[in-house]
Amino acid sequence: MKKFLKIAFTLVFVIIITIVAVPYFLKDDIEKFIKEEINNSINAKLDYDSVDLSLLRDFPNLHVKITNLVVDGINEFKNVRLAHIDRFNMSLDFKRLFFEKDLEIKKIGVDGADLNILVLKNGKANYDISKPDSLSEKKSEKNYVIKLKSYDITNSNIKYVDSSLNMQMSIQNLQHHGQGVFTKDTYKLKTKSHIDTFDVNYDGIHYLNKVTTDIDASVFIEDDFNKYTIKDGKLRLNELPLQTNLMIALKGDDIDMDINYQTEKNSLKKLLSLVPKAYMPDFKGLKADGQADLKGYVKGVYNNKNYPSYGVDFKIKNGQIKYPDLPQNINNINVVTKITFPGGNNLDLTKIDMPKIHFNIAGNPADGRLTMSHPMSDPYIDTYFKTDLDLAQIKKAMHLPGVKQLSGQLKADMTLTGKSSAIEKQQFERFKADGYFDLTDMVYSTEDLPYTIKITQANANISPQALEIKQFHSKIGQSDFNLQGKVTNYITYFLKKNQKLQANFDLHSDYLNINEFMSSGSNTKETTADSLIRIPKNIDVTFKADANKVLYKDMTLNNLKGQINIKDQKAVLNTVLTQALGGNINLKGIYDTSDKMAKTALNLSMQKLSINESADKLTMFKTYAPIMKKINGRFFSDLQMDVTLDQHMNPVLQTLDASGVFKTANIGIGNVDIIKKIGNLLKINELNQAKVDKIKAQFEIQKGKMHVKPFKFKINNMQSALEGSVGLDHKINFILNMDVPRQALGNKANEVLENLLGKAKALGLKTDLADIIKMKFKITGDYNHPKITPVIAGTEGQTAKEVITQAVEQKVEEAVDDAKEKAKAEAQKQADALIAQAQMQADKLNAEAKKQADKLRAEARKQADKLIKEAGNDPFKQLAAKALAKKLIKEADKKAKAIETKAQNQSNLIMQNARNKADALLSKFN
């Protein structure tokens, strides 16, 4: 950050001094020259709309105004804007600029600035834009004094994102005023700031959330921007005033710091002003009494191997909170908290001590304490909590945003004392854990949940070995749950990182509506995100479950029983049995949410399921075989499948790989449109009530496309066979073979068949009618509009009409082929000649244009060199001459390019006309 501040000062002075030194030259050329010089000295791209300079307004004061100043990143920060300033104004004493040692700046104003600071994970920052040996790095050997009488930063915003620290900070609508004195070695500033909203998020914790902030501080900067000191600073966060003293010194990789802070006035209400407005909507009308003290310190060196010492002391004494629109209050609030760390490289020495926690909510008392040490290695905890709380009273004393109903009785009495290692080593006698939780008649509903949660009875006992749920009877929406079980390792799970929560539960439900939990929010975006059920990390849970009735989407499952093991973000289903769609389903598999997209692998056995109901309810049937909606009967199937699921837990069929077998007994297919059409073609009315004796078909699905292997069956006792494929686009490609007795054909069908075969014989095809006619039908198109093409044996898949037409066309084609080829060759010769002639004309035109352009550029360079030579050693004349020389060369190059472009456009037109004529000659033969 210190480099950024120094560069900012340097850029301003480069602009000012350059403009003052050359007031007699062309403004546009000078501004362009300034931009080029600045951009050559930074790793960024700087630009602005205009610079205005005035000495006449308030002589001898010089006024400078820059509008729309922007600094854009390059390289890895490309497309990231570092800064944008609407207006920059400066007023300084022109006489002192050249004739006195001290420079006095009357005023600097920055308005409408947006600063976007970005630090990558590797520590590289977008504000570190100085180049080696650039102006910003050159050190003056002379002492100087700059007096800044006044400066203002108004209507400005700052965004800071540091990926190396996982930290985000946002400042909205900054109003900052200050004054200062700068020398070669020190910077003294006296400042006042107001921030409308201040946000700080560090490592996922929102420390400040939309806090209105005021700062009054004297800042002392020394040691080449390496040491910062604030004495007797005053800070106000919302209504909370703080006093602070600060010293931060940068020494290589070390940051030495000495920071202390404390509340200025001991008021509970002022402390509560930091609570977000969503939880305290009527803060101004809130009545809060009692004493609140907050103080802390950070002292020592911070680097990769060491942390400074720090401490926080926080106390609330005899606190009371009363909302004006609520009948009850929260009183007798007494809290004592102390957090300490002695410094060094061992954060395990951190201690948290809360010896007293007490409050009454609407007359319902709660008491507790908490002591914790060695949090990194072997956490020690000593905690106690006891309450007898009427939940309905909470809403009478506290605002609970979004909560529509809350009632019930909670009784709890819990003690935990000991080290985490005692639990891990199963030395349970060395860890004290006892107590209970009892919850009765709880009712809870919110604006976001579409269902009400009711818990009639929940009892849990605490021991070192387990948190035992003795009973849990609840109804959530339409679903009821009865649960028993034990949660083990619960203490180390909450005390240490990367510990697994282990549990075993027995769950019973009379009715379970899964659909309610798949759309658990009123907001559409939230609903979409929450539809996919994700399994948490670090849990190892076994569920033995049975449910009399389960509703999943539009399918009802009866008598569901099974065991589910949940571990490593996966749910393994072990022999889940249920009754559905008129039959039985046996399911084994895995549901995996360890990746961004959920995946499932299943072994599915289905017995005696209704064909038409399955086609209406199951996604696979809807996609690959919607015609089954018109088939009456039952089927058996064994299926193995792997598929990715979308955010709504629907299979992404493009990822589906599966294989299986589909079996049926006698089924009716008379309502299937394809069979009806074949019956009409063959004039067999009996196919309108077609029956199939049995089917055993094997199939595979690869990346969403189903392939049905050849299988045999009988349609109304006619031997048949089917094979083919189905795509996700509903395109079908099947071959149906049927052995049709001639006597089964209608009279008209026999007449048509005799006529077609006669024409086929005329073409030399050997065909005879037999008692059994082997018919083949190509079934293509899509499900809704299938195309059925009958095929005569011996014609390799073509219809009789196709064979006859092909023979006639072949004779005609043979007669005209020779003449056509000769004419085409002559046309090609003429076309090639047209293109060659046009190319010669175009090349000549471009060559003449290049000659003229080169001459213009050479003359401009010659004149430019002459201007610079005539300027001599005078630096001001040199500056003007270089600017004019660049302008001269640029204008000549612009004219030269115009000549070349005009010639190129003319040559392109010549070539295009020639190609059009050539294409017209050849198009007759394509």
GROMACS .gro file of N, CA, C and O in nm, residues 532-537 564-573 589-602 641-647 649:
model
  152
  532LEU      N    1  -3.162  -3.018  -0.439
  532LEU     CA    2  -3.068  -3.128  -0.431
  532LEU      C    3  -3.030  -3.151  -0.285
  532LEU      O    4  -2.982  -3.060  -0.217
  533ILE      N    5  -3.053  -3.271  -0.237
  533ILE     CA    6  -3.020  -3.304  -0.097
  533ILE      C    7  -2.871  -3.338  -0.090
  533ILE      O    8  -2.827  -3.439  -0.145
  534ARG      N    9  -2.794  -3.252  -0.022
  534ARG     CA   10  -2.650  -3.275  -0.010
  534ARG      C   11  -2.618  -3.335   0.126
  534ARG      O   12  -2.675  -3.295   0.228
  535ILE      N   13  -2.526  -3.428   0.127
  535ILE     CA   14  -2.487  -3.496   0.250
  535ILE      C   15  -2.368  -3.422   0.311
  535ILE      O   16  -2.268  -3.397   0.244
  536PRO      N   17  -2.375  -3.383   0.440
  536PRO     CA   18  -2.266  -3.307   0.503
  536PRO      C   19  -2.137  -3.389   0.511
  536PRO      O   20  -2.137  -3.512   0.509
  537LYS      N   21  -2.026  -3.316   0.525
  537LYS     CA   22  -1.898  -3.381   0.548
  537LYS      C   23  -1.888  -3.425   0.695
  537LYS      O   24  -1.961  -3.379   0.781
  564ILE      N   25  -2.962  -4.742   0.559
  564ILE     CA   26  -2.882  -4.645   0.486
  564ILE      C   27  -2.761  -4.608   0.570
  564ILE      O   28  -2.775  -4.571   0.687
  565ASN      N   29  -2.643  -4.620   0.511
  565ASN     CA   30  -2.519  -4.580   0.577
  565ASN      C   31  -2.469  -4.451   0.512
  565ASN      O   32  -2.444  -4.449   0.391
  566ILE      N   33  -2.455  -4.346   0.592
  566ILE     CA   34  -2.415  -4.215   0.541
  566ILE      C   35  -2.274  -4.186   0.590
  566ILE      O   36  -2.248  -4.180   0.711
  567LYS      N   37  -2.182  -4.167   0.494
  567LYS     CA   38  -2.042  -4.146   0.530
  567LYS      C   39  -1.969  -4.085   0.411
  567LYS      O   40  -1.996  -4.121   0.296
  568ASP      N   41  -1.875  -3.993   0.438
  568ASP     CA   42  -1.793  -3.932   0.333
  568ASP      C   43  -1.878  -3.871   0.222
  568ASP      O   44  -1.849  -3.886   0.103
  569GLN      N   45  -1.987  -3.805   0.260
  569GLN     CA   46  -2.078  -3.738   0.167
  569GLN      C   47  -2.145  -3.836   0.071
  569GLN      O   48  -2.189  -3.799  -0.037
  570LYS      N   49  -2.154  -3.961   0.114
  570LYS     CA   50  -2.220  -4.064   0.034
  570LYS      C   51  -2.323  -4.136   0.120
  570LYS      O   52  -2.304  -4.153   0.239
  571ALA      N   53  -2.431  -4.177   0.056
  571ALA     CA   54  -2.532  -4.259   0.122
  571ALA      C   55  -2.537  -4.393   0.051
  571ALA      O   56  -2.564  -4.399  -0.070
  572VAL      N   57  -2.507  -4.499   0.126
  572VAL     CA   58  -2.509  -4.634   0.069
  572VAL      C   59  -2.639  -4.700   0.111
  572VAL      O   60  -2.669  -4.714   0.230
  573LEU      N   61  -2.717  -4.741   0.012
  573LEU     CA   62  -2.846  -4.804   0.036
  573LEU      C   63  -2.827  -4.955   0.037
  573LEU      O   64  -2.784  -5.014  -0.063
  589GLY      N   65  -2.766  -4.952  -0.375
  589GLY     CA   66  -2.692  -4.853  -0.452
  589GLY      C   67  -2.622  -4.751  -0.366
  589GLY      O   68  -2.609  -4.765  -0.244
  590ILE      N   69  -2.579  -4.643  -0.431
  590ILE     CA   70  -2.505  -4.538  -0.363
  590ILE      C   71  -2.549  -4.404  -0.420
  590ILE      O   72  -2.572  -4.389  -0.541
  591TYR      N   73  -2.562  -4.306  -0.330
  591TYR     CA   74  -2.595  -4.169  -0.367
  591TYR      C   75  -2.477  -4.083  -0.321
  591TYR      O   76  -2.446  -4.076  -0.202
  592ASP      N   77  -2.406  -4.019  -0.416
  592ASP     CA   78  -2.278  -3.956  -0.390
  592ASP      C   79  -2.287  -3.805  -0.416
  592ASP      O   80  -2.314  -3.763  -0.529
  593THR      N   81  -2.264  -3.724  -0.311
  593THR     CA   82  -2.266  -3.578  -0.328
  593THR      C   83  -2.129  -3.517  -0.297
  593THR      O   84  -2.119  -3.399  -0.264
  594SER      N   85  -2.023  -3.596  -0.309
  594SER     CA   86  -1.890  -3.545  -0.278
  594SER      C   87  -1.838  -3.450  -0.384
  594SER      O   88  -1.742  -3.376  -0.361
  595ASP      N   89  -1.898  -3.450  -0.503
  595ASP     CA   90  -1.858  -3.361  -0.611
  595ASP      C   91  -1.964  -3.253  -0.629
  595ASP      O   92  -2.069  -3.255  -0.563
  596LYS      N   93  -1.939  -3.161  -0.721
  596LYS     CA   94  -2.035  -3.053  -0.745
  596LYS      C   95  -2.168  -3.107  -0.790
  596LYS      O   96  -2.274  -3.060  -0.747
  597MET      N   97  -2.165  -3.206  -0.880
  597MET     CA   98  -2.288  -3.270  -0.926
  597MET      C   99  -2.305  -3.402  -0.852
  597MET      O  100  -2.210  -3.479  -0.834
  598ALA      N  101  -2.427  -3.428  -0.806
  598ALA     CA  102  -2.454  -3.555  -0.737
  598ALA      C  103  -2.459  -3.668  -0.839
  598ALA      O  104  -2.500  -3.650  -0.954
  599LYS      N  105  -2.418  -3.787  -0.795
  599LYS     CA  106  -2.420  -3.905  -0.881
  599LYS      C  107  -2.485  -4.020  -0.806
  599LYS      O  108  -2.484  -4.024  -0.683
  600THR      N  109  -2.540  -4.112  -0.881
  600THR     CA  110  -2.598  -4.230  -0.819
  600THR      C  111  -2.566  -4.352  -0.903
  600THR      O  112  -2.558  -4.346  -1.026
  601ALA      N  113  -2.545  -4.464  -0.835
  601ALA     CA  114  -2.525  -4.594  -0.900
  601ALA      C  115  -2.620  -4.692  -0.830
  601ALA      O  116  -2.616  -4.705  -0.708
  602LEU      N  117  -2.704  -4.757  -0.908
  602LEU     CA  118  -2.811  -4.839  -0.850
  602LEU      C  119  -2.815  -4.977  -0.914
  602LEU      O  120  -2.788  -4.994  -1.034
  641MET      N  121  -2.742  -4.922  -1.320
  641MET     CA  122  -2.730  -4.792  -1.384
  641MET      C  123  -2.639  -4.697  -1.306
  641MET      O  124  -2.625  -4.708  -1.184
  642ASP      N  125  -2.575  -4.607  -1.380
  642ASP     CA  126  -2.496  -4.497  -1.324
  642ASP      C  127  -2.541  -4.369  -1.394
  642ASP      O  128  -2.546  -4.365  -1.517
  643VAL      N  129  -2.569  -4.266  -1.315
  643VAL     CA  130  -2.618  -4.142  -1.375
  643VAL      C  131  -2.588  -4.024  -1.283
  643VAL      O  132  -2.582  -4.039  -1.160
  644THR      N  133  -2.567  -3.907  -1.343
  644THR     CA  134  -2.552  -3.782  -1.269
  644THR      C  135  -2.689  -3.718  -1.251
  644THR      O  136  -2.775  -3.728  -1.339
  645LEU      N  137  -2.708  -3.652  -1.135
  645LEU     CA  138  -2.835  -3.588  -1.105
  645LEU      C  139  -2.821  -3.436  -1.113
  645LEU      O  140  -2.717  -3.381  -1.080
  646ASP      N  141  -2.930  -3.370  -1.157
  646ASP     CA  142  -2.928  -3.224  -1.162
  646ASP      C  143  -2.971  -3.166  -1.028
  646ASP      O  144  -2.991  -3.239  -0.929
  647GLN      N  145  -2.987  -3.034  -1.022
  647GLN     CA  146  -3.019  -2.967  -0.896
  647GLN      C  147  -3.159  -2.999  -0.845
  647GLN      O  148  -3.193  -2.968  -0.731
  649MET      N  149  -3.264  -3.315  -0.855
  649MET     CA  150  -3.253  -3.459  -0.833
  649MET      C  151  -3.314  -3.540  -0.946
  649MET      O  152  -3.352  -3.656  -0.928
   0.00000   0.00000   0.00000
